[in-house]
Coordinates of C-alpha atoms in Angstrom, one line a residue:
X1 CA -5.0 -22.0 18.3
X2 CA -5.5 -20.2 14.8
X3 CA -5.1 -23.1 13.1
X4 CA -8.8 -25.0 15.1
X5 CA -10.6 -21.5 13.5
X6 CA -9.8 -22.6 9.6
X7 CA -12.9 -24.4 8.9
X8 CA -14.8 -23.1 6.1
X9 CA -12.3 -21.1 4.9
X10 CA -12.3 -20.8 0.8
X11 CA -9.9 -21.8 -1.7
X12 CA -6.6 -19.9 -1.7
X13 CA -6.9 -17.1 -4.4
X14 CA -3.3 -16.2 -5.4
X15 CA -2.6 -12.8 -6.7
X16 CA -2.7 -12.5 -9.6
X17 CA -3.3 -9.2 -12.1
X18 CA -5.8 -8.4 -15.2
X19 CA -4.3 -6.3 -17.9
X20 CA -6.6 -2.4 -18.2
X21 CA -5.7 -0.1 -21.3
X22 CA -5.5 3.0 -20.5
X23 CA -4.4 3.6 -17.0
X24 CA -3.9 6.6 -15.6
X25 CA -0.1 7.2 -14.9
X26 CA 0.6 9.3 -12.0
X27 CA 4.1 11.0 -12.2
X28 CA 5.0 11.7 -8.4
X29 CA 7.2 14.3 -8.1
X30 CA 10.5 12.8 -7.3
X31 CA 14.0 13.2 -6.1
X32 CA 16.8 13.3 -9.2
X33 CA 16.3 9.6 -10.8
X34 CA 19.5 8.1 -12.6
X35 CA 20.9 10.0 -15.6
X36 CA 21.8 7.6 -18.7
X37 CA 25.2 5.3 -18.3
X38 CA 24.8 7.0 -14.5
X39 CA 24.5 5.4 -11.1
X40 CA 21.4 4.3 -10.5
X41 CA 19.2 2.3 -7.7
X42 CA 18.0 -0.8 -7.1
X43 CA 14.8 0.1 -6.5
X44 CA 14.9 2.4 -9.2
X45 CA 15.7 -0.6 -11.5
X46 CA 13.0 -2.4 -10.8
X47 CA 10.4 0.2 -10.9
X48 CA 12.0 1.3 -15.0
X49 CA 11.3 -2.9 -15.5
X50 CA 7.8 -2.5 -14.4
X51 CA 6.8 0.2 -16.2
X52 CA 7.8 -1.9 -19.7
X53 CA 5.4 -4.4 -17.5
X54 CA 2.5 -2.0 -17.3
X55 CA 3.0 -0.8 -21.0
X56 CA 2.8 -4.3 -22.3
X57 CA 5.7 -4.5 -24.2
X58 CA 5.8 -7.4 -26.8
X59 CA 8.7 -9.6 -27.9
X60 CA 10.6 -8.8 -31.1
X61 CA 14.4 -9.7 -31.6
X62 CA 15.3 -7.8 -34.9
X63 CA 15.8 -4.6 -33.4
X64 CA 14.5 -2.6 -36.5
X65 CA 13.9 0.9 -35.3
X66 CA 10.3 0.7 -35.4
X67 CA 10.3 -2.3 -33.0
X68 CA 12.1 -0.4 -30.4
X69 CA 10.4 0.9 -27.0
X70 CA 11.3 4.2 -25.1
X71 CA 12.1 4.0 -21.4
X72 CA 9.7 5.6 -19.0
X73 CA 11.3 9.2 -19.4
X74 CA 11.0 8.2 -23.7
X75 CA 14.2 9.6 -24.3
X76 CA 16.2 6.8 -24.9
X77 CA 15.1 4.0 -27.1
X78 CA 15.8 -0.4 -26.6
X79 CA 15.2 -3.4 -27.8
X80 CA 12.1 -5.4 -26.9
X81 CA 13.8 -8.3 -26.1
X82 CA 15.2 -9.9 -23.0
X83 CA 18.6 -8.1 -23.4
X84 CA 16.9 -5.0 -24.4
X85 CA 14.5 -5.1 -21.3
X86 CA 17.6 -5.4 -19.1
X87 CA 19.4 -2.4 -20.8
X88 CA 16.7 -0.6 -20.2
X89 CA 16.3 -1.0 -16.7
X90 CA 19.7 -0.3 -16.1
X91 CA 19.2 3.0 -17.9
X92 CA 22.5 2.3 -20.0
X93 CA 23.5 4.0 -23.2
X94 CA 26.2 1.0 -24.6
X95 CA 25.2 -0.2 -28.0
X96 CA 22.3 3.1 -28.0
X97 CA 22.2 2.8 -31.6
X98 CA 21.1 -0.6 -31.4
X99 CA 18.8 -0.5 -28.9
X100 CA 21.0 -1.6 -26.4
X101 CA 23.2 -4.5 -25.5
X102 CA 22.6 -7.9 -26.4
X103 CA 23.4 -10.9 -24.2
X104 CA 26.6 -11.5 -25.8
X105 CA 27.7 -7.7 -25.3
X106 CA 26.4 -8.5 -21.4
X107 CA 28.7 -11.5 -21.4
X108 CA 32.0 -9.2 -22.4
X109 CA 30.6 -5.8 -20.9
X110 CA 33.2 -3.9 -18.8
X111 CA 30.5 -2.1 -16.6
X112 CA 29.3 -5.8 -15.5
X113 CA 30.8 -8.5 -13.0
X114 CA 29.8 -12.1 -12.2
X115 CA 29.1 -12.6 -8.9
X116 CA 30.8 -15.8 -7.3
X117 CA 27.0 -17.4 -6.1
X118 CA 23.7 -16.7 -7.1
X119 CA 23.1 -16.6 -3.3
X120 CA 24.7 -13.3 -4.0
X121 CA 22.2 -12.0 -6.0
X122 CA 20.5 -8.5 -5.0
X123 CA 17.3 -6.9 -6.5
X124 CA 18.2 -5.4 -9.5
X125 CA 21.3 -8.0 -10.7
X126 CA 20.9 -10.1 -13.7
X127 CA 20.9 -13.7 -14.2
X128 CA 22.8 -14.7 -17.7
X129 CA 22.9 -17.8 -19.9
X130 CA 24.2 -18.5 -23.8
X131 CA 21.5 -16.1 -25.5
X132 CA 19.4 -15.3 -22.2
X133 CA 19.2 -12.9 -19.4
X134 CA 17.1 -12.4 -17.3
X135 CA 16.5 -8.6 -14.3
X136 CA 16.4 -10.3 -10.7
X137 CA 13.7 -9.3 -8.9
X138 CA 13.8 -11.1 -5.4
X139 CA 13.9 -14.6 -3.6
X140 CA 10.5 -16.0 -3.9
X141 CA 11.6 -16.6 0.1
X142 CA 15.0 -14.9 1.6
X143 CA 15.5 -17.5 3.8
X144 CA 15.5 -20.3 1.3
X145 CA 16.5 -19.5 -2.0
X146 CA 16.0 -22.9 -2.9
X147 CA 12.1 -22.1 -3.8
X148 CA 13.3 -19.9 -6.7
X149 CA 13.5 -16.3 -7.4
X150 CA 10.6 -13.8 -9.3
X151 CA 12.0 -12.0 -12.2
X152 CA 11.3 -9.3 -14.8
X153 CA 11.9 -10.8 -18.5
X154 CA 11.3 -11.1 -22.0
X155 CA 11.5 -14.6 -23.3
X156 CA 9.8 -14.8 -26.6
X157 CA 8.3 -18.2 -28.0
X158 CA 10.7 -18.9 -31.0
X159 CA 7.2 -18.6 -33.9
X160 CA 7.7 -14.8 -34.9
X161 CA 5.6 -13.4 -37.4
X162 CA 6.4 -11.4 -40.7
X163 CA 7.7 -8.4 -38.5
X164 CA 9.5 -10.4 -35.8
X165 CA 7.2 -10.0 -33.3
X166 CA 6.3 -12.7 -30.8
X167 CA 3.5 -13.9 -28.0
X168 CA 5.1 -12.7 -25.0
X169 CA 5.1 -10.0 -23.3
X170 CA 7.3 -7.9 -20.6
X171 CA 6.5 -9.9 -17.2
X172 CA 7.0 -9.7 -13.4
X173 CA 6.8 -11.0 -10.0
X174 CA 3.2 -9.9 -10.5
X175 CA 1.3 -11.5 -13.3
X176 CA 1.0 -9.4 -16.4
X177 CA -2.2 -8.8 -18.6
X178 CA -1.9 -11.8 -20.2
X179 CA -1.4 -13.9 -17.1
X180 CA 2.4 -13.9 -17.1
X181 CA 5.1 -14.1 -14.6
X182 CA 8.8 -13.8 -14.2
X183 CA 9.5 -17.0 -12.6
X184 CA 12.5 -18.8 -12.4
X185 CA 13.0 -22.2 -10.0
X186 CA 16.1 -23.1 -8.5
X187 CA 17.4 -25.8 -10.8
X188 CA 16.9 -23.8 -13.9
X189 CA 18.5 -21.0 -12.5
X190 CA 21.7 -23.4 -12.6
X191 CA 21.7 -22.9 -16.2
X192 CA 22.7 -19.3 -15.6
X193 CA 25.4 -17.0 -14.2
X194 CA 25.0 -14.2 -11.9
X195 CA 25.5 -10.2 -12.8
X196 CA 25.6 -7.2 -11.9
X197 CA 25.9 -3.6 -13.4
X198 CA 28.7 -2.2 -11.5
X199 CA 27.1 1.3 -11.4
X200 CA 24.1 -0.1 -9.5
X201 CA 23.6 1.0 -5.7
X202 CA 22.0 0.2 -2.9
X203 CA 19.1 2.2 -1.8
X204 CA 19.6 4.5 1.2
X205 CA 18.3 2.7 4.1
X206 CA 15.2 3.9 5.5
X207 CA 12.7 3.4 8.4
X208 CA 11.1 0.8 7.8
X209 CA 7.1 1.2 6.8
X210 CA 4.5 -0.6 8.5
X211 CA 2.6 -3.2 6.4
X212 CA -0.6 -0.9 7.7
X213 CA -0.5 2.5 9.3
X214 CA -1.8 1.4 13.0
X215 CA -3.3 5.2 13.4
X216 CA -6.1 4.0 10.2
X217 CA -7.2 0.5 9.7
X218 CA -10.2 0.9 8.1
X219 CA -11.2 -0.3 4.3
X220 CA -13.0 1.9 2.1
X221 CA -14.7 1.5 -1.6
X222 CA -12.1 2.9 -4.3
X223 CA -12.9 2.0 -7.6
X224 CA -17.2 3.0 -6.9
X225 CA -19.1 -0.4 -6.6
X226 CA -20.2 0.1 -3.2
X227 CA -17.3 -2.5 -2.1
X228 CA -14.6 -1.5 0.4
X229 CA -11.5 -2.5 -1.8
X230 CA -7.7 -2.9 -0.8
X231 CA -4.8 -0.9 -1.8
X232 CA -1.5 -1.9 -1.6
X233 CA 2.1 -0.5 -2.8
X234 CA 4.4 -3.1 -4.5
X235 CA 7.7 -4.2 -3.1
X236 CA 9.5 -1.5 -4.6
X237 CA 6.7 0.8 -3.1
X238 CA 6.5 2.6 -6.3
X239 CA 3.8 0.8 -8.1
X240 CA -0.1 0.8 -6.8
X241 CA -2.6 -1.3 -7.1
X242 CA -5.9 -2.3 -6.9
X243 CA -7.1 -5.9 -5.1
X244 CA -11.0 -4.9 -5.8
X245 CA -13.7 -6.9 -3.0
X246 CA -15.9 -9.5 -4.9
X247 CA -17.5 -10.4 -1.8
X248 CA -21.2 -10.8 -1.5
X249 CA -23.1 -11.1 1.6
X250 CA -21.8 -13.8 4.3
X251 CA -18.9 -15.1 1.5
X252 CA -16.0 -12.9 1.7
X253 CA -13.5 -12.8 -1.5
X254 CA -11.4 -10.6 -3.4
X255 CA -10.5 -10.7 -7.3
X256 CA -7.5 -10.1 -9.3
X257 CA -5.2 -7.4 -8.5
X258 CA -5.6 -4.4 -11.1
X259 CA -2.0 -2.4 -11.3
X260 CA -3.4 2.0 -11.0
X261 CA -0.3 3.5 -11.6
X262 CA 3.4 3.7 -10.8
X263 CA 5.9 6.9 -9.2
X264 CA 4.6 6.7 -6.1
X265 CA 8.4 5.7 -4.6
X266 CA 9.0 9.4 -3.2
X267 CA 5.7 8.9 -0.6
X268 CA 6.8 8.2 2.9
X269 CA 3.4 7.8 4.4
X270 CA -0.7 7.6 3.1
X271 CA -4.3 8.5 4.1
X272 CA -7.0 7.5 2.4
X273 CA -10.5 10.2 2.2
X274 CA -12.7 12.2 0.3
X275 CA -11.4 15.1 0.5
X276 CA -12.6 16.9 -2.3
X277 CA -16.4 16.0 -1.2
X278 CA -17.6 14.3 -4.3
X279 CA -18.7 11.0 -3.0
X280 CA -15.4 8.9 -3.8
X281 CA -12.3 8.2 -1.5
X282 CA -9.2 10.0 -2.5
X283 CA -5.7 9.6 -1.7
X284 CA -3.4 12.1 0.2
X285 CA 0.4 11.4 0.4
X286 CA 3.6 13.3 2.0
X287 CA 6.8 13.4 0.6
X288 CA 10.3 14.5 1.4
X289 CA 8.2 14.8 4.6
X290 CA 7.4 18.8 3.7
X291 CA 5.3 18.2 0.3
X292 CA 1.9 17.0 0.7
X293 CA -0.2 15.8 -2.2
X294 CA -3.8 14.7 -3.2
X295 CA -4.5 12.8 -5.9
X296 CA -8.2 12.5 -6.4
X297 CA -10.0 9.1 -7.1
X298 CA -11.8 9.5 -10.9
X299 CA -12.8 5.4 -10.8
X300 CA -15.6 3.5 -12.1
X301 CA -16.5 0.3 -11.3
X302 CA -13.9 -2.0 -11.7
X303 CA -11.3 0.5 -13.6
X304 CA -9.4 2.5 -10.7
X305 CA -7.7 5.4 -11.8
X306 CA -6.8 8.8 -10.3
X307 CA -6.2 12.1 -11.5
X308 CA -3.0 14.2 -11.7
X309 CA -1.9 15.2 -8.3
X310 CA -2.8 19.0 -6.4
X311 CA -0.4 20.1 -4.2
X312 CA -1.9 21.4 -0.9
X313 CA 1.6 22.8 0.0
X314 CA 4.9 22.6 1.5
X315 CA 5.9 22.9 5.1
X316 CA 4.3 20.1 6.7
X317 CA 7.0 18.9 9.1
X318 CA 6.0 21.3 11.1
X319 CA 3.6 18.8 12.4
X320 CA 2.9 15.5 13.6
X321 CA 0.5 13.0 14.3
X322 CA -1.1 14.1 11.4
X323 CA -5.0 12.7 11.9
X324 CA -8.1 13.9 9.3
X325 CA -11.2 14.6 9.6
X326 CA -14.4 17.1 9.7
X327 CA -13.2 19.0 12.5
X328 CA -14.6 22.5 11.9
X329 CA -18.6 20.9 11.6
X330 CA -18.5 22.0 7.7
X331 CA -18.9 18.4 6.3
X332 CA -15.3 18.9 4.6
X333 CA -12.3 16.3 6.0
X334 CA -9.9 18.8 7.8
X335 CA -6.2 17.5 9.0
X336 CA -4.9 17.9 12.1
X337 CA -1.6 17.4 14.1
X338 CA 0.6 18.8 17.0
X339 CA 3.5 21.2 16.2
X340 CA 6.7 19.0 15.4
X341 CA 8.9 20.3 17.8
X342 CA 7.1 20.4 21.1
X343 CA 3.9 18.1 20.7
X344 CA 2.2 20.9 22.8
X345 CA -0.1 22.3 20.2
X346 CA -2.9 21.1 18.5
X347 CA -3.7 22.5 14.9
X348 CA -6.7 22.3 12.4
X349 CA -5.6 22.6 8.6
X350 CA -9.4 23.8 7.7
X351 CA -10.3 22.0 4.0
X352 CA -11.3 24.3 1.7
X353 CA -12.0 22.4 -1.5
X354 CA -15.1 22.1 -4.3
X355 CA -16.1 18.6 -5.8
X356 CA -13.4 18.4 -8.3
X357 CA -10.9 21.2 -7.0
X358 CA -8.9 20.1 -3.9
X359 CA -7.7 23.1 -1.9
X360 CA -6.9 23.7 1.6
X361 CA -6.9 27.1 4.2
X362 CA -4.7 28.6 6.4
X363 CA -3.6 26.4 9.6
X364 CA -5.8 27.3 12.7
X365 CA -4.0 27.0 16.5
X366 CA -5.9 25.2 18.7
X367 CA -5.3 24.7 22.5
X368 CA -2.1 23.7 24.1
X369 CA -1.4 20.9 26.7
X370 CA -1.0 18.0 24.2
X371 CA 2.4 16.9 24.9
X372 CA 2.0 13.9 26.6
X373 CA -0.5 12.1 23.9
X374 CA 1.6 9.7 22.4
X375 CA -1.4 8.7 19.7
X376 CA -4.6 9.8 18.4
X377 CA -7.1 8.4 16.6
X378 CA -10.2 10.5 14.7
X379 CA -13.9 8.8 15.5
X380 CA -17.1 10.2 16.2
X381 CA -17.5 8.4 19.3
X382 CA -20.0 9.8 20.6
X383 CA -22.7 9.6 17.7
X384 CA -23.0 13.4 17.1
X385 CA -22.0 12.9 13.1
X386 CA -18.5 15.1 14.4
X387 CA -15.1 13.6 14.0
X388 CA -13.8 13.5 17.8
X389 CA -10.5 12.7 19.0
X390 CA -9.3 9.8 21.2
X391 CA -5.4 9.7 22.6
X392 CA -3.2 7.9 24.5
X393 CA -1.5 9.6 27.5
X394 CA 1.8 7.7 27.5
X395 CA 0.9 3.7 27.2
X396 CA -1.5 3.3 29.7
X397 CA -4.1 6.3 29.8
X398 CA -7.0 7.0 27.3
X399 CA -9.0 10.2 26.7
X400 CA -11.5 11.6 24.2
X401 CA -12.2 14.6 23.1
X402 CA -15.9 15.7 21.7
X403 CA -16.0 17.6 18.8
X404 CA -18.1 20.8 19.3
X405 CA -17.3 22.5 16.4
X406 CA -20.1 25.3 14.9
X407 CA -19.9 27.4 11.2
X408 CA -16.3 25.8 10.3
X409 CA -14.7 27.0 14.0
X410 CA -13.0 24.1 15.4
X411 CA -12.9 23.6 18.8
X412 CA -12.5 20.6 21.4
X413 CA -14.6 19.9 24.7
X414 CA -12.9 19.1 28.0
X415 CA -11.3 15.9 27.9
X416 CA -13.1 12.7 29.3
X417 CA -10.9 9.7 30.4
X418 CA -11.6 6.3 29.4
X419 CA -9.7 4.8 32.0
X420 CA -6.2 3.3 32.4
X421 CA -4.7 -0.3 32.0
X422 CA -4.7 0.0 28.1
X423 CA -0.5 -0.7 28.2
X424 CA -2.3 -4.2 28.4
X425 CA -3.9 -4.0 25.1
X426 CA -1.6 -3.9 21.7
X427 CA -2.5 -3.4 17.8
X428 CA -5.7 -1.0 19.1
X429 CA -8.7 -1.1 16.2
X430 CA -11.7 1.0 15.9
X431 CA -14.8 -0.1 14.7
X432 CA -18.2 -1.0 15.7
X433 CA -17.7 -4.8 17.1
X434 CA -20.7 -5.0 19.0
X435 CA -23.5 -3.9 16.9
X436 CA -24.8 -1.0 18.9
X437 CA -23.7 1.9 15.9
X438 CA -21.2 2.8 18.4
X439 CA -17.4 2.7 17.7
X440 CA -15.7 0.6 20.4
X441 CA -12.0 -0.3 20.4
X442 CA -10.4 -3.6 20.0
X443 CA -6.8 -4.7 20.5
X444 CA -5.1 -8.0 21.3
X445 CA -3.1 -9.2 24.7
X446 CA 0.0 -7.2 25.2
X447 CA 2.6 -10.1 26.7
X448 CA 1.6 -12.3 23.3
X449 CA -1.2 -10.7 21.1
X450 CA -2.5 -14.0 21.1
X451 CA -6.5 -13.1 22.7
X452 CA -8.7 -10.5 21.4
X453 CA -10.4 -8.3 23.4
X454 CA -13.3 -5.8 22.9
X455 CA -13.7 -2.8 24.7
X456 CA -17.5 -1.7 24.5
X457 CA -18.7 2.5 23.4
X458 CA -21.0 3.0 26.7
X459 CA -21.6 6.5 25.6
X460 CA -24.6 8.5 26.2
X461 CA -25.2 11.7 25.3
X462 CA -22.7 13.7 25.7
X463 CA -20.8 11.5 28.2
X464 CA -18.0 9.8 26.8
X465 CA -17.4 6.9 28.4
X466 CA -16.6 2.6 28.0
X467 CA -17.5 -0.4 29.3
X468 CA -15.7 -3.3 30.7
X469 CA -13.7 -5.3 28.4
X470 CA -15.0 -8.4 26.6
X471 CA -12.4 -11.2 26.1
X472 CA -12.9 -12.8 22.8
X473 CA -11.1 -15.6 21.0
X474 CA -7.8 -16.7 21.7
X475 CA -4.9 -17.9 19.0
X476 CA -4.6 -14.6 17.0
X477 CA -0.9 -14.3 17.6
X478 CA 0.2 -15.0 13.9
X479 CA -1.6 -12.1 12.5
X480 CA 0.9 -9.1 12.4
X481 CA -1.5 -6.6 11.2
X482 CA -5.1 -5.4 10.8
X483 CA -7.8 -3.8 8.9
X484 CA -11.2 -2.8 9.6
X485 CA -14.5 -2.8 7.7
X486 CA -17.3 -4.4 6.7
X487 CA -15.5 -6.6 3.8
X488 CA -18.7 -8.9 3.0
X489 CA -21.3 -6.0 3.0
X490 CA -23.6 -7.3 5.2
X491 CA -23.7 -4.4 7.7
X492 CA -22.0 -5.7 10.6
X493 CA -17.6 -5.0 11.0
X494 CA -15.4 -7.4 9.9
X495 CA -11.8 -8.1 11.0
X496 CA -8.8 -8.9 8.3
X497 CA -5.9 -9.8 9.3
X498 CA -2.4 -10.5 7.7
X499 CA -1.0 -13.8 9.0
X500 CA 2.8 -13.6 9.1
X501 CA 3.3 -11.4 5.8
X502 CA 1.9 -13.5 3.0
X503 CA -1.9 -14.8 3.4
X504 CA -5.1 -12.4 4.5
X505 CA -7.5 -13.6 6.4
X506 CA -11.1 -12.6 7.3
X507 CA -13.4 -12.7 10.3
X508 CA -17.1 -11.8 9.6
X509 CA -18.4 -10.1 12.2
X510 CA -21.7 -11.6 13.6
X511 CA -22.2 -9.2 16.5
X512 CA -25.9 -8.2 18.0
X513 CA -27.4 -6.6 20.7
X514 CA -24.4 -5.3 22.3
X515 CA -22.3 -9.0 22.0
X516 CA -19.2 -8.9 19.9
X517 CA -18.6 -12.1 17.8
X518 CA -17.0 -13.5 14.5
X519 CA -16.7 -16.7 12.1
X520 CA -14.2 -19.1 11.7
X521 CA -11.7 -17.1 9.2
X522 CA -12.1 -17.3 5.6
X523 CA -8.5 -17.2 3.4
X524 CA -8.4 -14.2 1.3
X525 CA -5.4 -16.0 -0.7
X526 CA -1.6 -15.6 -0.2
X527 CA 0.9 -13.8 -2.1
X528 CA 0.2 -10.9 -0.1
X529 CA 4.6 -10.7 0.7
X530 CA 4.5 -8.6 -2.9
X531 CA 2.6 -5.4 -0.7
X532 CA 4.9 -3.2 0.8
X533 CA 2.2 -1.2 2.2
X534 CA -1.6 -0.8 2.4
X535 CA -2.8 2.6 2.6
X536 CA -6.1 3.1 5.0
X537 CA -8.4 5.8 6.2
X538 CA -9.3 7.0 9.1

């Protein structure tokens, strides 16, 4: 079991979050948000809170105009104060000339209702009490609400100076730069009353995303310090942030999460590369699904940031299975996918950028006959520094397909099967697990994902071709998803792994000679149930 491989784990590191002046805020383009005294989202809500978060706004009750902060469009101005904070999220305009309601308008309000429990409480709602509220976040755990509830408030500390302003700050669920959260237990949230603006909505439901995009697992170094690093969405999916690697050889860790940038909501799905060819790992995002986006990574050390996004146009839903890398042999990542509607043909969107200037070319057809690949991944598999492909024929049949592109013309060699019975194998992984610089695949016992199994690169030359699977470790079946890399820097790939949704794990790997192997797992800390999403390369 899981629980016999825990020895020598480290101390739980929670997540927490360091403050950085300066970040870079990214404004996504985005569908219509919530006009003032309008309808407005939930999620929307929560992302206006945390942007009075990230701009470390401080306490002051004597709403004189120059104490008052602008919302995140800065065209209306509130109160920086718990009722103010609230006002602002709910992007109201009662009491404007006073920077908003206070928590005796709230009490009286005719756009507000009290709710008969606070079991009924949604993301977004209020809590109230006799000269407090408070912007309801979530349940610390949905299925018992007992454990308390993570808000977004304002509290102040009752010692203001000459100018009414006080030690606290605008805090979340996720610690602001002074260390602060918005935390309220279950016995002092008997002390209040729950509300809600009656012009909030419920977001529009949507597919659920996947914690990790099981097309790319793999890590890479994102703020520059040689480190691969982990990026993760917020609940809300709107803010991104930063959980840099502190690891140093054979002693895995991470550090505290740095917050990049917010209005990223709009972005239904991630890759991570360097697509601009200047040494550091960019991101690229869809949205609407026809938009696609790059936003280049301008990080040092430590302070993640990203520059203002290039649009490498519209039109992109009429593709699929969208997989990047160099496949026209130029040194540039390319993207490539099947046409949308029949799955039939393969296309290369060549990359056409300069170190600082992201660009792309005009869509090249490739050859037809891909309908009945129901996945691909993009490796070089067989060592030839060229980004080949490797599919799955409905669940149970594997090809690849060498790269044998020349002078930025892709093209594909003949495909070479890698054999059937992989409807056996679930949560596939690439990576090199047994040492020999060759990727080989990984993936977990169908019926119960409960052993690991490696499936060994056998290629030579230009042969594709695998050996027989290795069975590996059993009691893996709490880990719901995966990432690849080497996390402790120490050459060999690593295994992390997210056990039920809030602690990461890690495996060192400690493979030789051909022999896959790993340690005992070592606790990357919990508190990993405030990441929506982890966004991965390739």
């Amino acid at each position: 079991m899981l629980s016999r491989l825990i020895s020598g784990s480290l101390g739980v590191l929670f997540a927490t979050t360091v403050g950085v002046a300066g970040l870079t805020t990214v404004a996504t383009p985005a569908s219509a948000d919530s006009a003032p005294g309008g309808e407005i989202t939930r999620s929307e809500v929560l992302s206006r809170a945390q942007n009075w978060v990230t701009r470390q706004v401080k306490y002051n009750l004597t709403r004189a105009s120059g104490t008052l902060y602008t919302d995140v469009e800065g065209d209306n101005r509130y109160g920086p104060d718990c009722s103010g904070l609230v006002s602002m999220a709910w992007h109201i305009t009662a009491n404007s000339g006073k920077g908003g309601n206070s928590t005796d308008d709230f009490e009286v309000w005719s756009q507000t209702e009290f709710l008969p429990s606070l079991h009924d409480l949604k993301p977004g709602d209020a809590i109230l009490k006799n000269g407090h509220i408070e912007l309801f976040a979530r349940w610390k755990n949905p299925a018992n609400h007992t454990q308390g509830a993570w808000t977004y408030s304002l509290n102040g500390t009752g010692n203001p100076d000459g100018n009414g302003w006080q030690e606290d700050w605008a805090k979340g669920p996720i610690a602001n730069w002074r260390g602060q959260v918005g935390d309220e237990s279950w016995s002092s949230m008997q002390n209040y009353r729950p509300i809600r603006y009656k012009k909030i909505v419920d977001d529009p439901a949507e597919a659920p995303r996947p914690l990790v995009d099981s097309q790319g697992t793999r890590l890479t170094d994102f703020d520059g310090d040689g480190r691969p690093d982990i990026l993760g969405l917020g609940a809300s999916g709107d803010d991104l942030w930063l959980i840099p690697n502190t690891s140093s050889s054979g002693s895995p860790s991470r550090g505290q999460s740095i917050q990049i940038s917010s209005g990223w909501r709009t972005i239904t799905k991630y890759w991570l590369a360097d697509y601009d060819g200047d040494g550091r790992t960019d991101i690229l995002g869809t949205q609407d699904p026809d938009k696609l986006f790059v936003w280049r990574n301008i990080s040092t050390p430590g302070n993640p940031s990203v520059a203002p996004l290039v649009s490498l146009g519209t039109a992109w839903n009429t593709l699929a299975k969208l997989v990047i890398g160099d496949f026209t042999g130029d040194g540039k990542v390319d993207i490539g996918g099947v046409n949308a509607s029949t799955g039939d043909q393969f296309w290369v969107v060549p990359n056409t950028s300069t170190p600082g200037n992201p660009s792309r070319g005009q869509s090249i057809p490739m050859t037809t006959g891909w309908s009945t690949i129901t996945r691909f991944w993009a490796a070089d598999y067989d060592r030839d520094g060229k980004t080949d492909l490797i599919g799955l024929q409905g669940t149970d049949q594997m090809f690849a397909w060498r790269n044998t592109a020349t002078g930025g013309t892709p093209s594909f060699a003949p495909l070479a099967n890698l054999g059937t019975g992989w409807s056996s194998l679930t949560k596939l992984v690439l990576g090199d697990f047994t040492g020999d610089g060759k990727v080989d695949i990984a993936g977990w016992t169908a019926w119960n994902a409960d052993q690991l199994y490696v499936v060994p690169n056998t290629t030579s030359g230009t042969t594709l071709s695998r050996g027989q699977s290795i069975p590996m470790s059993t009691g893996w079946a709490s880990i719901t998803s995966y990432l690849v890399t080497d996390y402790d820097g120490d050459g060999k790939t690593d295994l992390l792994g997210v056990q039920g949704d809030d602690q990461m794990l890690t495996w060192r790997g400690t493979h030789s000679g051909g022999t896959p192997g790993f340690t005992a797992l070592t606790s990357l800390g919990t508190a990993w149930s405030t990441i929506s999403h982890i966004p991965t390369a390739q």
